[in-house]
Coordinates of C-alpha atoms in Angstrom, one line a residue:
Chain S
X1 CA 94.2 102.0 119.4
X2 CA 94.1 103.7 116.0
X3 CA 94.3 100.3 114.2
X4 CA 91.3 99.0 116.0
X5 CA 89.2 102.0 115.3
X6 CA 90.2 102.1 111.7
X7 CA 89.4 98.4 111.1
X8 CA 86.7 98.3 108.4
X9 CA 83.6 96.2 109.2
X10 CA 83.4 94.6 105.7
X11 CA 86.3 92.2 105.4
X12 CA 85.8 91.4 101.7
X13 CA 88.9 93.1 100.5
X14 CA 88.1 93.2 96.9
X15 CA 84.6 94.7 97.0
X16 CA 85.4 97.0 99.9
X17 CA 86.5 100.4 98.7
X18 CA 89.6 102.0 100.2
X19 CA 91.0 105.5 100.6
X20 CA 94.4 105.4 98.9
X21 CA 97.3 107.9 98.5
X22 CA 98.2 107.6 94.9
X23 CA 101.3 109.0 93.1
X24 CA 100.7 110.7 89.8
X25 CA 103.0 109.2 87.1
X26 CA 101.9 111.1 84.1
X27 CA 99.5 113.8 83.0
X28 CA 98.9 114.4 79.3
X29 CA 96.5 116.7 77.4
X30 CA 94.4 114.7 74.9
X31 CA 92.3 117.5 73.3
X32 CA 91.1 121.0 74.1
X33 CA 89.5 120.2 77.4
X34 CA 90.3 116.5 78.0
X35 CA 93.3 115.3 80.0
X36 CA 94.7 111.9 80.8
X37 CA 96.2 111.2 84.2
X38 CA 98.0 108.0 85.1
X39 CA 98.6 107.2 88.8
X40 CA 100.3 104.4 90.7
X41 CA 97.4 102.8 92.7
X42 CA 98.0 99.1 93.3
X43 CA 95.2 98.9 95.9
X44 CA 92.7 100.4 93.4
X45 CA 94.0 98.6 90.3
X46 CA 93.3 95.2 91.9
X47 CA 89.7 96.3 92.7
X48 CA 88.9 98.1 89.4
X49 CA 86.0 96.7 87.3
X50 CA 85.0 98.1 83.9
X51 CA 82.6 101.0 84.4
X52 CA 83.6 101.8 88.0
X53 CA 84.8 105.2 89.1
X54 CA 87.2 106.8 91.6
X55 CA 86.4 109.8 93.8
X56 CA 89.3 112.2 93.8
X57 CA 90.0 114.9 96.4
X58 CA 91.0 118.1 94.5
X59 CA 92.5 121.4 95.5
X60 CA 91.5 124.6 93.9
X61 CA 89.2 125.6 96.8
X62 CA 86.8 122.7 96.1
X63 CA 84.9 121.1 98.9
X64 CA 83.6 117.9 97.4
X65 CA 85.5 115.2 95.7
X66 CA 85.3 114.7 91.9
X67 CA 84.0 111.4 90.5
X68 CA 86.1 110.2 87.5
X69 CA 85.6 107.1 85.6
X70 CA 88.3 104.5 85.2
X71 CA 89.5 104.3 81.6
X72 CA 92.1 101.6 81.9
X73 CA 94.2 99.5 84.3
X74 CA 97.6 98.2 83.7
X75 CA 99.9 96.7 86.2
X76 CA 99.3 98.6 89.4
X77 CA 98.4 101.8 87.6
X78 CA 95.0 103.5 86.9
X79 CA 94.5 105.6 83.8
X80 CA 91.8 108.4 84.1
X81 CA 90.6 110.6 81.4
X82 CA 88.6 113.7 82.5
X83 CA 87.2 116.9 81.1
X84 CA 88.2 120.2 82.7
X85 CA 84.9 121.7 83.8
X86 CA 85.6 123.7 86.9
X87 CA 88.1 124.5 89.6
X88 CA 88.6 120.9 90.8
X89 CA 89.3 119.3 87.4
X90 CA 91.4 122.3 86.4
X91 CA 93.5 121.7 89.5
X92 CA 93.7 118.0 88.6
X93 CA 94.9 118.8 85.1
X94 CA 97.8 120.8 86.6
X95 CA 99.3 117.9 88.5
X96 CA 102.8 116.7 87.8
X97 CA 104.6 113.4 88.1
X98 CA 105.4 112.7 91.7
X99 CA 102.4 114.6 93.1
X100 CA 100.1 112.6 95.5
X101 CA 96.4 112.3 95.3
X102 CA 93.8 111.2 97.9
X103 CA 91.6 108.8 96.1
X104 CA 88.5 106.8 97.2
X105 CA 87.8 103.7 95.1
X106 CA 86.9 101.7 93.4
X107 CA 83.3 102.8 93.5
X108 CA 80.0 101.8 91.9
X109 CA 78.6 99.0 89.8
X110 CA 80.3 98.7 86.4
X111 CA 79.2 97.0 83.3
X112 CA 77.9 93.4 83.7
X113 CA 80.1 91.3 81.5
X114 CA 77.9 88.2 81.4
X115 CA 75.4 88.3 78.7
X116 CA 77.3 90.5 76.3
X117 CA 77.2 87.8 73.6
X118 CA 79.6 87.2 70.8
X119 CA 79.4 90.7 69.2
X120 CA 78.9 93.4 71.8
X121 CA 79.1 97.1 70.6
X122 CA 80.5 99.9 72.8
X123 CA 78.9 103.3 72.0
X124 CA 80.5 106.3 73.4
X125 CA 80.0 110.1 73.0
X126 CA 82.7 112.6 74.0
X127 CA 83.8 112.4 77.6
X128 CA 81.6 109.2 77.8
X129 CA 84.2 107.3 75.6
X130 CA 86.9 106.6 78.2
X131 CA 85.1 104.1 80.6
X132 CA 84.2 101.9 77.6
X133 CA 87.9 101.1 76.9
X134 CA 88.3 98.9 80.0
X135 CA 84.9 97.3 79.3
X136 CA 85.8 96.5 75.6
X137 CA 89.1 95.1 76.8
X138 CA 87.2 92.8 79.2
X139 CA 84.8 91.7 76.6
X140 CA 87.6 90.8 74.3
X141 CA 89.4 88.9 77.1
X142 CA 86.3 86.7 77.6
X143 CA 86.3 85.7 73.9
X144 CA 83.9 88.2 72.3
X145 CA 84.6 90.1 69.1
X146 CA 83.6 93.6 70.3
X147 CA 83.2 96.7 68.1
X148 CA 83.2 100.4 69.0
X149 CA 81.3 103.4 67.7
X150 CA 82.7 106.6 69.1
X151 CA 81.1 110.1 68.5
X152 CA 82.8 113.4 69.0
X153 CA 82.0 117.1 68.2
X154 CA 84.8 117.6 65.8
X155 CA 88.3 116.4 64.8
X156 CA 90.0 118.2 67.7
X157 CA 87.9 116.4 70.2
X158 CA 88.7 112.9 69.1
X159 CA 90.4 110.8 71.8
X160 CA 91.6 107.2 72.4
X161 CA 90.9 106.1 68.8
X162 CA 94.0 103.9 68.6
X163 CA 93.4 102.3 71.9
X164 CA 89.9 101.1 70.7
X165 CA 91.1 100.1 67.3
X166 CA 93.6 97.7 69.0
X167 CA 90.6 96.0 70.6
X168 CA 88.3 95.6 67.6
X169 CA 86.5 97.3 64.8
X170 CA 86.2 101.0 65.7
X171 CA 84.3 103.6 63.8
X172 CA 84.5 107.3 64.7
X173 CA 81.8 109.9 63.9
X174 CA 82.0 113.7 64.2
X175 CA 79.0 116.0 64.4
X176 CA 80.6 118.4 61.9
X177 CA 82.1 115.8 59.6
X178 CA 85.6 117.2 60.2
X179 CA 86.8 113.6 60.9
X180 CA 85.6 110.0 60.4
X181 CA 82.0 109.7 59.4
X182 CA 79.8 112.8 59.4
X183 CA 76.9 112.3 61.7
X184 CA 75.9 110.8 65.0
X185 CA 76.7 107.4 66.6
X186 CA 73.0 106.4 66.3
X187 CA 73.1 106.6 62.5
X188 CA 75.9 103.9 62.5
X189 CA 74.4 101.8 65.2
X190 CA 71.1 101.5 63.2
X191 CA 73.0 99.7 60.4
X192 CA 75.1 97.3 62.5
X193 CA 74.5 93.8 63.8
X194 CA 75.3 93.3 67.5
X195 CA 74.4 91.1 70.5
X196 CA 74.5 93.8 73.2
X197 CA 75.2 97.5 73.7
X198 CA 77.2 99.2 76.4
X199 CA 76.9 103.0 76.2
X200 CA 78.2 106.1 77.9
X201 CA 77.8 109.7 76.8
X202 CA 75.2 112.6 76.9
X203 CA 71.8 111.7 78.1
X204 CA 70.2 112.4 74.7
X205 CA 72.6 110.1 73.0
X206 CA 72.0 107.3 75.6
X207 CA 68.2 107.6 75.2
X208 CA 68.5 107.3 71.4
X209 CA 71.0 104.3 71.7
X210 CA 68.7 102.6 74.2
X211 CA 65.7 103.0 71.9
X212 CA 67.7 101.4 69.0
X213 CA 68.8 98.6 71.2
X214 CA 65.3 97.9 72.3
X215 CA 64.0 97.9 68.7
X216 CA 66.8 95.4 67.9
X217 CA 65.8 93.3 70.9
X218 CA 69.3 93.3 72.5
X219 CA 70.3 94.1 76.1
X220 CA 71.6 97.6 76.6
X221 CA 73.6 99.0 79.6
X222 CA 74.1 102.7 80.0
X223 CA 76.5 104.6 82.3
X224 CA 74.9 107.7 83.8
X225 CA 76.2 110.9 85.4
X226 CA 74.8 113.1 88.1
X227 CA 76.2 115.7 90.6
X228 CA 77.7 113.7 93.3
X229 CA 78.3 114.2 97.0
X230 CA 79.9 111.3 99.1
X231 CA 80.3 108.9 96.2
X232 CA 79.4 105.8 98.3
X233 CA 75.6 105.9 98.8
X234 CA 75.3 107.7 102.1
X235 CA 74.2 111.3 101.1
X236 CA 71.6 110.3 98.5
X237 CA 72.7 113.3 96.4
X238 CA 73.2 111.8 93.0
X239 CA 69.6 110.7 92.5
X240 CA 68.4 109.3 89.1
X241 CA 64.9 108.4 88.2
X242 CA 64.4 104.6 87.7
X243 CA 61.3 102.5 86.8
X244 CA 60.5 100.0 89.5
X245 CA 59.6 96.4 88.7
X246 CA 55.9 97.3 89.2
X247 CA 56.2 100.3 86.9
X248 CA 56.4 103.0 89.6
X249 CA 59.0 105.7 89.8
X250 CA 61.9 105.6 92.3
X251 CA 65.1 107.4 92.8
X252 CA 68.2 105.3 92.6
X253 CA 71.7 106.7 93.1
X254 CA 74.3 106.9 90.4
X255 CA 77.2 106.3 92.8
X256 CA 76.0 103.1 94.5
X257 CA 73.3 101.6 92.3
X258 CA 75.1 102.7 89.1
X259 CA 76.8 104.4 87.4
X260 CA 75.9 101.6 85.0
X261 CA 72.2 100.7 84.7
X262 CA 70.1 98.4 82.5
X263 CA 68.6 100.9 80.0
X264 CA 65.1 99.4 80.6
X265 CA 65.3 100.7 84.2
X266 CA 66.1 104.3 83.3
X267 CA 63.3 107.0 83.2
X268 CA 64.6 109.3 80.5
X269 CA 62.2 112.3 81.0
Chain K
X1 CA 100.9 108.6 126.8
X2 CA 100.1 108.7 130.5
X3 CA 97.5 111.4 130.2
X4 CA 95.4 109.2 128.0
X5 CA 94.9 106.6 130.7
X6 CA 93.1 109.0 133.0
X7 CA 91.3 110.9 130.2
X8 CA 87.5 110.8 130.4
X9 CA 85.8 111.1 127.0
X10 CA 82.4 109.8 128.0
X11 CA 79.5 112.2 128.0
X12 CA 76.1 111.7 129.9
X13 CA 73.6 113.0 127.4
X14 CA 70.0 113.0 128.9
X15 CA 70.8 109.8 130.8
X16 CA 72.4 108.0 127.8
X17 CA 76.1 107.5 128.0
X18 CA 77.9 108.4 124.8
X19 CA 81.4 106.8 125.0
X20 CA 82.8 110.0 123.4
X21 CA 81.3 113.3 122.3
X22 CA 81.8 112.6 118.5
X23 CA 78.7 111.6 116.7
X24 CA 77.6 111.8 113.0
X25 CA 74.8 114.0 111.7
X26 CA 71.5 112.8 110.3
X27 CA 71.5 112.6 106.5
X28 CA 75.2 112.3 106.1
X29 CA 75.8 108.7 107.3
X30 CA 72.8 106.8 105.9
X31 CA 72.2 103.8 108.3
X32 CA 75.9 103.1 108.7
X33 CA 76.6 100.6 105.9
X34 CA 78.6 102.9 103.6
X35 CA 81.0 104.4 106.0
X36 CA 81.2 101.1 107.9
X37 CA 83.4 100.1 105.0
X38 CA 85.9 102.6 106.0
X39 CA 85.9 102.5 109.8
X40 CA 84.2 100.7 112.6
X41 CA 81.1 102.7 113.7
X42 CA 81.8 101.5 117.3
X43 CA 84.3 104.2 117.4
X44 CA 81.6 106.8 117.5
X45 CA 79.7 108.2 120.5
X46 CA 76.5 107.9 118.5
X47 CA 75.0 107.7 115.1
X48 CA 72.0 109.9 114.0
X49 CA 70.4 108.0 111.2
X50 CA 68.9 109.3 108.0
X51 CA 65.7 111.3 108.6
X52 CA 62.7 109.0 108.9
X53 CA 59.1 109.6 107.9
X54 CA 55.9 107.6 108.5
X55 CA 56.1 106.2 104.9
X56 CA 58.7 105.8 102.3
X57 CA 59.7 109.1 100.7
X58 CA 61.1 109.3 97.1
X59 CA 62.9 112.6 97.8
X60 CA 63.4 115.4 95.3
X61 CA 64.4 115.0 91.7
X62 CA 68.0 115.7 90.7
X63 CA 70.1 117.8 90.8
X64 CA 70.1 117.6 94.6
X65 CA 73.6 118.9 95.2
X66 CA 75.5 122.0 94.5
X67 CA 79.0 122.9 95.6
X68 CA 79.6 126.2 97.3
X69 CA 82.7 128.0 98.7
X70 CA 83.8 125.8 101.6
X71 CA 80.6 123.8 101.6
X72 CA 77.6 122.4 99.7
X73 CA 73.9 122.9 99.2
X74 CA 71.5 119.9 99.2
X75 CA 67.9 119.3 98.5
X76 CA 67.6 115.6 99.0
X77 CA 64.1 116.0 100.5
X78 CA 64.2 113.2 103.2
X79 CA 64.5 110.3 100.8
X80 CA 64.1 107.3 103.2
X81 CA 62.5 103.8 103.4
X82 CA 59.9 104.8 106.0
X83 CA 60.1 104.2 109.8
X84 CA 58.8 100.6 109.6
X85 CA 61.5 99.3 107.4
X86 CA 64.1 101.2 109.4
X87 CA 62.9 99.3 112.5
X88 CA 62.9 95.9 110.9
X89 CA 65.9 96.2 108.5
X90 CA 68.2 98.7 109.9
X91 CA 68.2 98.6 113.7
X92 CA 69.5 95.0 113.9
X93 CA 72.4 96.1 111.7
X94 CA 73.2 99.2 113.7
X95 CA 73.0 97.3 117.0
X96 CA 76.0 95.2 116.0
X97 CA 78.0 98.4 116.9
X98 CA 78.8 99.6 120.4
X99 CA 77.4 103.1 119.8
X100 CA 74.2 105.1 120.6
X101 CA 71.5 105.1 118.0
X102 CA 69.8 108.4 117.5
X103 CA 66.6 108.1 115.5
X104 CA 65.9 111.2 113.5
X105 CA 62.1 111.6 112.8
X106 CA 59.9 114.0 110.8
X107 CA 56.3 114.3 110.0
X108 CA 54.0 116.5 107.8
X109 CA 51.6 117.2 110.7
X110 CA 51.5 117.4 114.5
X111 CA 49.7 114.0 114.5
X112 CA 52.4 112.5 112.3
X113 CA 55.2 113.7 114.6
X114 CA 53.3 112.2 117.6
X115 CA 52.9 108.9 115.7
X116 CA 56.6 108.8 114.8
X117 CA 57.7 109.5 118.3
X118 CA 55.3 106.9 119.7
X119 CA 56.4 104.3 117.3
X120 CA 60.2 104.9 117.6
X121 CA 59.9 105.0 121.4
X122 CA 59.0 101.3 121.3
X123 CA 61.9 100.4 119.0
X124 CA 65.5 99.6 120.2
X125 CA 67.0 103.1 119.8
X126 CA 68.7 105.2 122.5
X127 CA 67.6 108.8 121.7
X128 CA 65.0 110.4 119.5
X129 CA 65.9 113.4 117.4
X130 CA 62.8 115.3 116.3
X131 CA 63.6 117.1 113.1
X132 CA 61.5 120.3 112.9
X133 CA 64.0 122.0 110.7
X134 CA 64.4 120.3 107.3
X135 CA 64.4 123.1 104.6
X136 CA 63.7 120.7 101.7
X137 CA 60.2 119.5 102.2
X138 CA 57.0 121.4 101.5
X139 CA 55.0 120.4 104.6
X140 CA 56.3 119.9 108.1
X141 CA 60.1 120.2 108.5
X142 CA 61.2 123.8 108.8
X143 CA 57.6 125.0 108.9
X144 CA 57.4 123.8 112.4
X145 CA 60.7 125.0 113.6
X146 CA 60.7 128.7 112.8
X147 CA 57.8 130.0 114.9
X148 CA 58.0 129.6 118.7
X149 CA 54.2 128.8 119.0
X150 CA 54.5 126.1 116.3
X151 CA 57.5 124.7 118.1
X152 CA 55.6 124.7 121.4
X153 CA 52.6 123.0 119.7
X154 CA 54.5 120.2 118.0
X155 CA 57.0 119.5 120.7
X156 CA 54.5 119.4 123.6
X157 CA 52.2 117.1 121.6
X158 CA 55.0 114.7 120.7
X159 CA 56.6 114.8 124.1
X160 CA 53.5 113.0 125.5
X161 CA 54.4 110.0 123.4
X162 CA 58.1 109.9 124.0
X163 CA 59.4 107.1 126.1
X164 CA 63.1 107.8 125.2
X165 CA 64.9 111.1 125.6
X166 CA 63.7 113.7 123.1
X167 CA 66.2 115.9 121.3
X168 CA 64.7 118.7 119.2
X169 CA 66.7 119.6 116.1
X170 CA 66.6 123.3 115.5
X171 CA 66.7 125.4 112.3
X172 CA 69.2 128.2 112.0
X173 CA 66.8 130.0 109.6
X174 CA 65.3 132.1 112.4
X175 CA 65.7 135.6 113.7
X176 CA 66.2 134.6 117.3
X177 CA 67.5 131.1 118.0
X178 CA 67.3 131.5 121.8
X179 CA 63.6 132.2 121.6
X180 CA 63.1 129.0 119.6
X181 CA 65.3 127.0 122.0
X182 CA 63.3 128.3 125.0
X183 CA 60.1 127.3 123.3
X184 CA 61.3 123.8 122.6
X185 CA 62.7 123.3 126.2
X186 CA 59.5 124.8 127.6
X187 CA 57.5 122.3 125.7
X188 CA 59.4 119.4 127.1
X189 CA 62.6 118.9 125.0
X190 CA 65.1 116.9 126.9
X191 CA 67.9 118.2 124.7
X192 CA 68.5 120.3 121.6
X193 CA 70.6 119.6 118.5
X194 CA 71.7 122.4 116.2
X195 CA 72.2 123.6 113.6
X196 CA 70.3 122.1 110.7
X197 CA 71.3 123.5 107.3
X198 CA 71.1 127.2 106.3
X199 CA 68.7 127.9 103.4
X200 CA 70.7 128.8 100.4
X201 CA 70.5 129.1 96.6
X202 CA 72.8 129.0 93.6
X203 CA 72.0 130.0 90.0
X204 CA 73.6 128.7 86.9
X205 CA 74.6 131.9 85.1
X206 CA 74.6 130.2 81.6
X207 CA 71.1 128.8 81.9
X208 CA 69.9 131.4 84.4
X209 CA 68.1 128.6 86.2
X210 CA 68.6 127.5 89.8
X211 CA 71.3 124.7 90.1
X212 CA 69.1 122.6 92.5
X213 CA 65.9 121.0 91.3
X214 CA 64.0 122.5 94.3
X215 CA 65.4 125.9 93.7
X216 CA 66.7 126.3 97.2
X217 CA 68.6 123.9 99.4
X218 CA 70.4 123.6 102.7
X219 CA 73.9 124.9 103.2
X220 CA 76.4 122.8 105.1
X221 CA 80.2 122.3 105.4
X222 CA 83.0 124.5 106.9
X223 CA 81.3 127.6 105.6
X224 CA 78.6 127.4 108.3
X225 CA 80.8 126.7 111.3
X226 CA 80.9 130.2 112.7
X227 CA 77.1 130.5 112.4
X228 CA 76.7 127.2 114.2
X229 CA 79.2 128.2 117.0
X230 CA 77.3 131.4 117.5
X231 CA 73.9 129.8 117.7
X232 CA 75.1 127.0 120.1
X233 CA 76.6 129.8 122.2
X234 CA 73.3 131.8 122.2
X235 CA 71.3 128.6 123.0
X236 CA 73.6 127.7 125.9
X237 CA 73.0 131.2 127.4
X238 CA 69.2 130.6 127.1
X239 CA 68.6 127.0 128.3
X240 CA 70.1 124.4 130.6
X241 CA 69.5 121.1 128.6
X242 CA 72.2 119.2 126.9
X243 CA 73.2 120.4 123.4
X244 CA 74.4 118.3 120.5
X245 CA 76.3 120.9 118.4
X246 CA 76.8 120.6 114.7
X247 CA 77.5 122.6 111.6
X248 CA 80.8 122.7 109.6
X249 CA 82.9 120.6 112.0
X250 CA 85.8 119.0 110.2
X251 CA 88.7 119.0 112.7
X252 CA 89.3 118.3 116.3
X253 CA 89.8 122.0 117.0
X254 CA 86.4 122.7 115.4
X255 CA 84.9 120.2 117.8
X256 CA 86.6 121.8 120.8
X257 CA 85.3 125.2 119.6
X258 CA 81.7 123.8 119.5
X259 CA 82.1 122.4 123.0
X260 CA 83.5 125.6 124.4
X261 CA 80.5 127.4 122.9
X262 CA 78.3 125.2 125.0
X263 CA 77.7 121.9 123.3
X264 CA 77.9 118.7 125.3
X265 CA 78.6 116.5 122.3
X266 CA 79.1 117.2 118.6
X267 CA 78.2 115.8 115.2
X268 CA 80.2 115.6 112.0
X269 CA 78.2 116.0 108.8
X270 CA 79.2 117.1 105.3
X271 CA 83.0 116.7 106.2
X272 CA 82.5 113.0 105.8
X273 CA 81.9 113.5 102.1
X274 CA 85.5 114.9 101.8
X275 CA 87.1 112.5 104.1
X276 CA 85.3 109.2 105.1
X277 CA 87.6 108.9 108.1
X278 CA 86.9 112.4 109.4
X279 CA 85.1 111.4 112.6
X280 CA 87.9 109.1 113.6
X281 CA 90.4 111.8 112.9
X282 CA 88.3 114.4 114.8
X283 CA 88.3 112.1 117.8
X284 CA 92.1 111.5 117.7
X285 CA 92.6 115.3 117.4
X286 CA 90.3 115.9 120.3
X287 CA 92.2 113.5 122.5
X288 CA 95.4 115.1 121.4
X289 CA 94.0 118.6 122.4
X290 CA 93.0 117.3 125.8
X291 CA 96.3 115.7 126.4
X292 CA 98.2 118.7 125.3
X293 CA 96.1 121.0 127.6
X294 CA 96.2 118.5 130.5
X295 CA 92.4 118.2 130.5
X296 CA 91.3 115.0 132.2
X297 CA 87.5 115.2 131.4
X298 CA 86.1 116.3 128.2
X299 CA 82.9 117.5 129.9
X300 CA 84.9 120.3 131.4
X301 CA 85.2 122.0 128.0
X302 CA 81.5 122.4 127.6
X303 CA 80.5 126.1 127.8
X304 CA 84.1 126.9 128.7
X305 CA 84.4 130.0 126.4
X306 CA 86.0 132.9 128.3
X307 CA 84.5 136.3 127.6

């Protein structure tokens, strides 16, 4: 009886998200407010595409799940990097190996890997950096020579530098000049040659990056963020303004239509 | 389990048979596609679809969601593709499933409500749920549902066009829910559904600005369950028509509580966002409760609160 009721309608096993009980295998503090959590999640690992996210049920008196982008996949494990912002993410940062997590995934449309060209550049800012790792890995796997430009507030906020360096030329900027190159990612991007851009970070940064890509005449994909409810496109909570093909405004949803969008579609105001 | 064989879960709701009393609430289940990835919607007694309007609605700008203790606020603002696209694109999809389709409709004016009820009456749906209680739209919505004379005006007008059972969905943002319920039933409502969300607000203490784009929004989730149970109880004392009870249900025992207060069937809403399998689990827990208490017919729970 229960089996029959629980049978999903969509049979495509790879595109159909699942609810999985995942065992935490490691939690590590990366910087002041950023944590890395690795969990054993074979059902999710097989589904994970660069730029997708998972929706994690947290304790700490939270009601809604917390959307967290997938940083990396290896074997049957998923690596998540998240920022402690409130009760849910604080609870998550306090997990220990062996703890179980209720996770929905994998969700959303990730980066489109066709059309990246020979020299894609991955531009990340702060907590926007992690989802670019799996994307850069995929670009390299398909024969491209990817590069990364990663921006952080200061030296103490720098994360994942060696992971990116292993995949291609990686430059780090800090707002205060305490590490790497003093300045913003856009300052570097202006002076580089590239065939496409994949970006994730604060909205102001994404807007500036999209403008540079447009001026350079190369395709640009941006990963957006919005307060999220269901995570699967049912509640219509995580609206983001998009330009329709006829120029009109419409609201798409970050969880289902994104989180990755063609920058040309995004209404930045 | 021997008891399960004789257990009756079916509910007659204004002449429509719901195979069980567990439905999903409008605005939380889309048109079924998303949660259909997690369980077969045929498991449900009914599906109330995302609120429909005469034309496509963009909805409100972000942010549309704010978390609250044991719940959430939303100000989605009835984003939907419009009734015509619902009829042509979504009904054929929903009809694959063995479950009742409840079409939730809204309008900006009495005339629009009439037009919506007339149009949806000719479509292949089982029940019409007239939403006079949305807190997130400027015209229509809650403006119609909070004054007895307005309820009477819009429901009596729309009822003339209804060729399917008409459920009127009530707002909890009123002083006397029984008075509103009597007005709706007096105007011809075949059934009532309640509660819609409670009007609420959150303020970001750093920016001093409201968290939601619309300033205010509707509260749902476990936080509202006792308010919903109280209002269903008061409405059951006031009118005889079937009641679809909703507001904060997330377990089988919550559903039993709502039935005991006077509901004939219940709807799961925001709890879906925490657990996509919530309605299936609530149904299993309801069956377990019935078996444990040797109850053969779920209908006998309705209004069974002992005072």
